[in-house]
Short mmCIF file of C-alpha atoms in Angstrom, two decimals:
data_model
loop_
_atom_site.label_atom_id
_atom_site.label_comp_id
_atom_site.label_asym_id
_atom_site.label_seq_id
_atom_site.Cartn_x
_atom_site.Cartn_y
_atom_site.Cartn_z
CA MET J 1 94.19 74.38 187.91
CA THR J 2 91.44 73.38 185.46
CA VAL J 3 87.93 74.45 186.41
CA THR J 4 85.63 71.43 186.33
CA SER J 5 82.36 71.35 184.41
CA ALA J 6 80.56 70.64 187.69
CA LYS J 7 82.04 73.83 189.19
CA LEU J 8 80.98 75.87 186.17
CA ARG J 9 77.44 74.53 186.26
CA SER J 10 77.00 75.01 190.02
CA THR J 11 78.48 78.53 190.15
CA PHE J 12 77.22 80.12 186.96
CA PRO J 13 73.59 80.02 185.78
CA PHE J 14 75.01 80.76 182.32
CA PHE J 15 76.22 77.14 182.09
CA LYS J 16 73.37 75.31 183.83
CA ASP J 17 71.94 73.80 180.62
CA THR J 18 75.21 73.37 178.71
CA PRO J 19 76.01 69.70 177.94
CA THR J 20 78.73 68.24 180.15
CA GLU J 21 80.79 67.06 177.19
CA LEU J 22 80.91 70.60 175.81
CA LEU J 23 81.90 72.05 179.20
CA ASP J 24 84.65 69.43 179.39
CA LYS J 25 85.97 70.73 176.06
CA ILE J 26 86.11 74.39 177.05
CA SER J 27 87.09 74.10 180.73
CA PRO J 28 90.84 73.66 179.96
CA ASN J 29 90.68 77.04 178.17
CA ILE J 30 89.34 78.90 181.20
CA VAL J 31 91.94 81.03 182.98
CA GLU J 32 91.55 82.09 186.60
CA LYS J 33 92.51 85.70 187.34
CA SER J 34 92.60 87.50 190.68
CA PHE J 35 92.26 91.27 191.10
CA GLN J 36 92.63 93.60 194.04
CA LYS J 37 89.94 96.10 194.98
CA GLY J 38 89.91 99.06 192.59
CA SER J 39 91.48 97.21 189.65
CA VAL J 40 90.32 98.05 186.13
CA ILE J 41 89.39 94.89 184.18
CA PHE J 42 88.91 96.75 180.91
CA LEU J 43 88.15 100.27 179.69
CA GLU J 44 85.25 101.52 177.61
CA GLY J 45 86.30 101.63 173.96
CA SER J 46 88.98 98.94 174.26
CA THR J 47 89.11 95.84 172.08
CA GLY J 48 87.36 92.80 173.52
CA GLU J 49 88.96 89.36 173.37
CA GLU J 50 87.61 87.73 176.54
CA ILE J 51 84.39 87.08 178.40
CA PHE J 52 84.59 87.09 182.19
CA PHE J 53 82.67 85.07 184.78
CA ILE J 54 82.71 86.23 188.41
CA ALA J 55 83.80 83.39 190.71
CA SER J 56 83.93 85.66 193.78
CA GLY J 57 83.85 89.36 194.58
CA THR J 58 82.04 92.33 193.07
CA VAL J 59 82.59 94.53 190.01
CA ILE J 60 81.08 97.82 188.98
CA VAL J 61 80.12 98.56 185.35
CA SER J 62 80.18 102.22 184.29
CA THR J 63 80.25 104.55 181.32
CA LEU J 64 81.01 108.22 180.73
CA ASN J 65 78.23 110.63 179.82
CA ASN J 66 79.55 114.11 179.05
CA SER J 67 82.63 113.31 181.14
CA LYS J 68 80.44 112.27 184.09
CA LYS J 69 80.72 108.73 185.39
CA VAL J 70 77.44 106.81 185.34
CA VAL J 71 77.21 103.40 187.02
CA LEU J 72 75.18 100.99 184.91
CA SER J 73 75.23 97.95 187.18
CA ILE J 74 76.94 96.10 189.98
CA LEU J 75 77.72 92.42 189.34
CA ARG J 76 78.62 89.68 191.81
CA GLU J 77 79.44 85.98 192.00
CA GLY J 78 77.65 84.01 189.28
CA ASP J 79 77.33 86.98 186.92
CA TYR J 80 79.29 87.50 183.71
CA PHE J 81 80.31 90.44 181.53
CA GLY J 82 82.21 91.29 178.35
CA GLU J 83 80.22 89.00 176.06
CA MET J 84 78.94 91.53 173.51
CA ALA J 85 82.38 92.45 172.19
CA LEU J 86 82.93 88.76 171.41
CA VAL J 87 79.59 88.05 169.75
CA MET J 88 79.64 91.12 167.48
CA PRO J 89 82.91 91.44 165.50
CA GLY J 90 84.50 94.88 165.59
CA LEU J 91 82.42 96.05 168.55
CA ALA J 92 84.53 97.75 171.21
CA ARG J 93 83.86 97.46 174.93
CA SER J 94 80.73 99.48 175.67
CA ALA J 95 81.60 100.18 179.32
CA THR J 96 84.41 100.20 181.86
CA VAL J 97 84.53 97.43 184.46
CA GLU J 98 86.47 97.70 187.71
CA THR J 99 86.49 95.74 190.94
CA LEU J 100 84.59 96.92 193.97
CA THR J 101 86.15 94.25 196.19
CA PRO J 102 88.96 91.71 195.81
CA THR J 103 87.65 89.60 192.94
CA LYS J 104 88.37 86.28 191.26
CA LEU J 105 87.35 85.92 187.62
CA TYR J 106 87.31 83.09 185.12
CA SER J 107 88.13 84.32 181.62
CA LEU J 108 87.38 82.59 178.34
CA ARG J 109 88.96 83.83 175.12
CA LYS J 110 87.05 84.48 171.93
CA SER J 111 88.03 81.27 170.11
CA ALA J 112 86.81 79.03 172.95
CA PHE J 113 83.67 81.11 173.41
CA GLU J 114 82.88 80.75 169.71
CA LEU J 115 83.17 76.98 170.07
CA LEU J 116 80.72 77.20 172.95
CA TYR J 117 77.93 78.97 171.08
CA ASP J 118 78.65 77.22 167.76
CA GLN J 119 77.88 73.87 169.41
CA ASP J 120 75.19 75.00 171.81
CA ARG J 121 72.71 77.40 170.24
CA ALA J 122 70.88 77.71 173.56
CA ILE J 123 73.80 79.91 174.60
CA LEU J 124 72.80 82.46 171.95
CA VAL J 125 69.23 82.48 173.24
CA HIS J 126 70.55 83.04 176.76
CA LEU J 127 72.73 85.92 175.55
CA LEU J 128 69.82 87.48 173.68
CA LEU J 129 67.51 87.34 176.70
CA SER J 130 70.25 88.66 178.97
CA SER J 131 70.98 91.55 176.59
CA MET J 132 67.29 92.43 176.42
CA GLU J 133 67.08 92.44 180.21
CA ARG J 134 70.13 94.69 180.53
CA LEU J 135 68.76 97.03 177.85
CA ASN J 136 65.47 97.23 179.72
CA ARG J 137 67.32 98.13 182.93
CA ALA J 138 69.28 100.82 181.07
CA ASN J 139 66.08 102.30 179.65
CA GLN J 140 64.53 102.29 183.11
CA GLN J 141 67.59 104.03 184.48
CA ILE J 142 67.27 106.77 181.85
CA TYR J 143 63.59 107.18 182.74
CA ASP J 144 64.37 107.39 186.45
CA MET J 145 67.05 110.03 185.95
CA THR J 146 64.65 112.06 183.83
CA PHE J 147 61.47 111.89 185.87
CA LEU J 148 62.28 110.86 189.47
CA SER J 149 63.70 113.05 192.22
CA VAL J 150 67.16 112.27 193.56
CA ARG J 151 65.58 111.00 196.80
CA ALA J 152 63.31 108.62 194.86
CA ARG J 153 66.24 107.41 192.72
CA ILE J 154 68.31 106.67 195.81
CA ILE J 155 65.49 104.75 197.49
CA LYS J 156 64.78 102.81 194.31
CA ARG J 157 68.43 101.88 193.76
CA LEU J 158 68.89 100.77 197.38
CA LEU J 159 65.78 98.60 197.17
CA ALA J 160 66.94 97.12 193.86
CA LEU J 161 70.33 96.20 195.33
CA TYR J 162 68.63 94.79 198.42
CA ASP J 163 66.23 92.68 196.35
CA GLN J 164 69.00 91.46 194.08
CA TYR J 165 71.66 90.61 196.64
CA SER J 166 69.98 90.29 200.03
CA LEU J 167 70.94 87.16 201.93
CA GLY J 168 67.49 87.02 203.54
CA ASP J 169 63.98 86.88 202.14
CA SER J 170 64.06 90.55 200.97
CA LYS J 171 61.03 91.29 203.17
CA SER J 172 62.69 91.66 206.57
CA GLU J 173 65.46 93.88 207.92
CA GLY J 174 68.83 93.14 206.45
CA PRO J 175 71.93 94.53 204.77
CA ILE J 176 72.89 95.15 201.21
CA PRO J 177 75.91 92.83 201.39
CA MET J 178 78.46 95.18 199.85
CA LYS J 179 80.15 98.39 200.89
CA ILE J 180 79.02 101.34 198.77
CA THR J 181 80.47 104.82 199.15
CA HIS J 182 78.34 107.95 198.80
CA GLN J 183 80.25 108.76 195.61
CA GLN J 184 79.47 105.37 194.11
CA LEU J 185 75.81 105.76 195.02
CA ALA J 186 75.87 109.22 193.45
CA ASP J 187 77.28 107.72 190.25
CA MET J 188 74.47 105.14 190.26
CA VAL J 189 71.68 107.71 190.49
CA GLY J 190 73.18 110.57 188.49
CA ALA J 191 73.59 113.06 191.33
CA VAL J 192 76.39 114.87 193.16
CA ARG J 193 77.90 113.30 196.27
CA GLU J 194 76.89 116.13 198.60
CA THR J 195 73.21 115.74 197.71
CA VAL J 196 73.39 111.96 198.14
CA SER J 197 75.09 112.28 201.54
CA LYS J 198 72.35 114.64 202.73
CA ILE J 199 69.53 112.32 201.59
CA VAL J 200 71.19 109.21 203.03
CA GLN J 201 71.42 110.98 206.38
CA GLU J 202 67.74 111.94 206.14
CA LEU J 203 66.81 108.32 205.46
CA CYS J 204 68.85 107.28 208.49
CA ASP J 205 67.19 109.95 210.65
CA ASP J 206 63.77 108.69 209.50
CA GLY J 207 64.70 105.16 210.54
CA LEU J 208 64.30 103.80 207.01
CA ILE J 209 67.91 102.69 206.66
CA ALA J 210 70.95 102.34 208.90
CA ILE J 211 74.68 102.34 208.21
CA ARG J 212 76.63 99.65 210.03
CA GLN J 213 80.22 98.68 209.26
CA LYS J 214 79.97 100.76 206.07
CA MET J 215 77.05 98.70 204.76
CA VAL J 216 73.49 99.90 204.22
CA TYR J 217 70.82 98.08 206.23
CA ILE J 218 67.20 98.31 205.12
CA ALA J 219 65.22 98.61 208.35
CA ASP J 220 61.74 98.00 206.92
CA PRO J 221 61.64 97.10 203.19
CA ALA J 222 57.83 97.35 202.99
CA LEU J 223 57.84 100.84 204.52
CA LEU J 224 60.66 101.95 202.24
CA ARG J 225 58.68 100.72 199.21
CA ARG J 226 55.69 102.76 200.35
CA ARG J 227 57.91 105.81 200.68
CA LEU J 228 59.16 105.22 197.14
CA GLU J 229 55.55 105.14 195.87
CA GLU J 230 54.90 108.43 197.65
CA GLU J 231 58.06 109.96 196.17
CA ALA J 232 57.29 108.73 192.66
#
């Protein structure tokens, strides 16, 4: 089934300013793909021929640092990934992407993607700004792993996920709407699982977070932010 230009524009901020006639040209080239939880979309170092847009579900982006898995980001509906290997010829995939939940993706092959940015230069500006933002987050992550305690890194990452994906106003109690294991959280903050489990339990005992149905609930975001300032 062809994805309509209206669907693309309403679901993906990437396409919000793309002319309708251009979206109508590329939409027949978009392929819908469904993946079960734990599926690998592509591996770091592989050749890139597609960009992916997340229609539903969640993926985790990671790399290996001295054989240790490091989670770079978690992406959800409306996000996209895999663009850099298409824009820069000869560049291999810079990270591994796998599904955290059952996920539906829309893929666009290199030839159609080239048509997109050849005819709409605003796409290149969007990609540049997005790349700069992701680079800034990566630099911040390196700083955090170097200078912050594991406890501070955990608090900061939980708050970041809450701010990014909370269904509420990010100021009141609420969940991070995804299930994250202690190992995945450890991979996000560059720590071992046992240490993360201990600190998560301490945060629960202090009433700062709660675990319900395998999801993390932030009990008092303002208080947790103050604790982060004290830790930092």
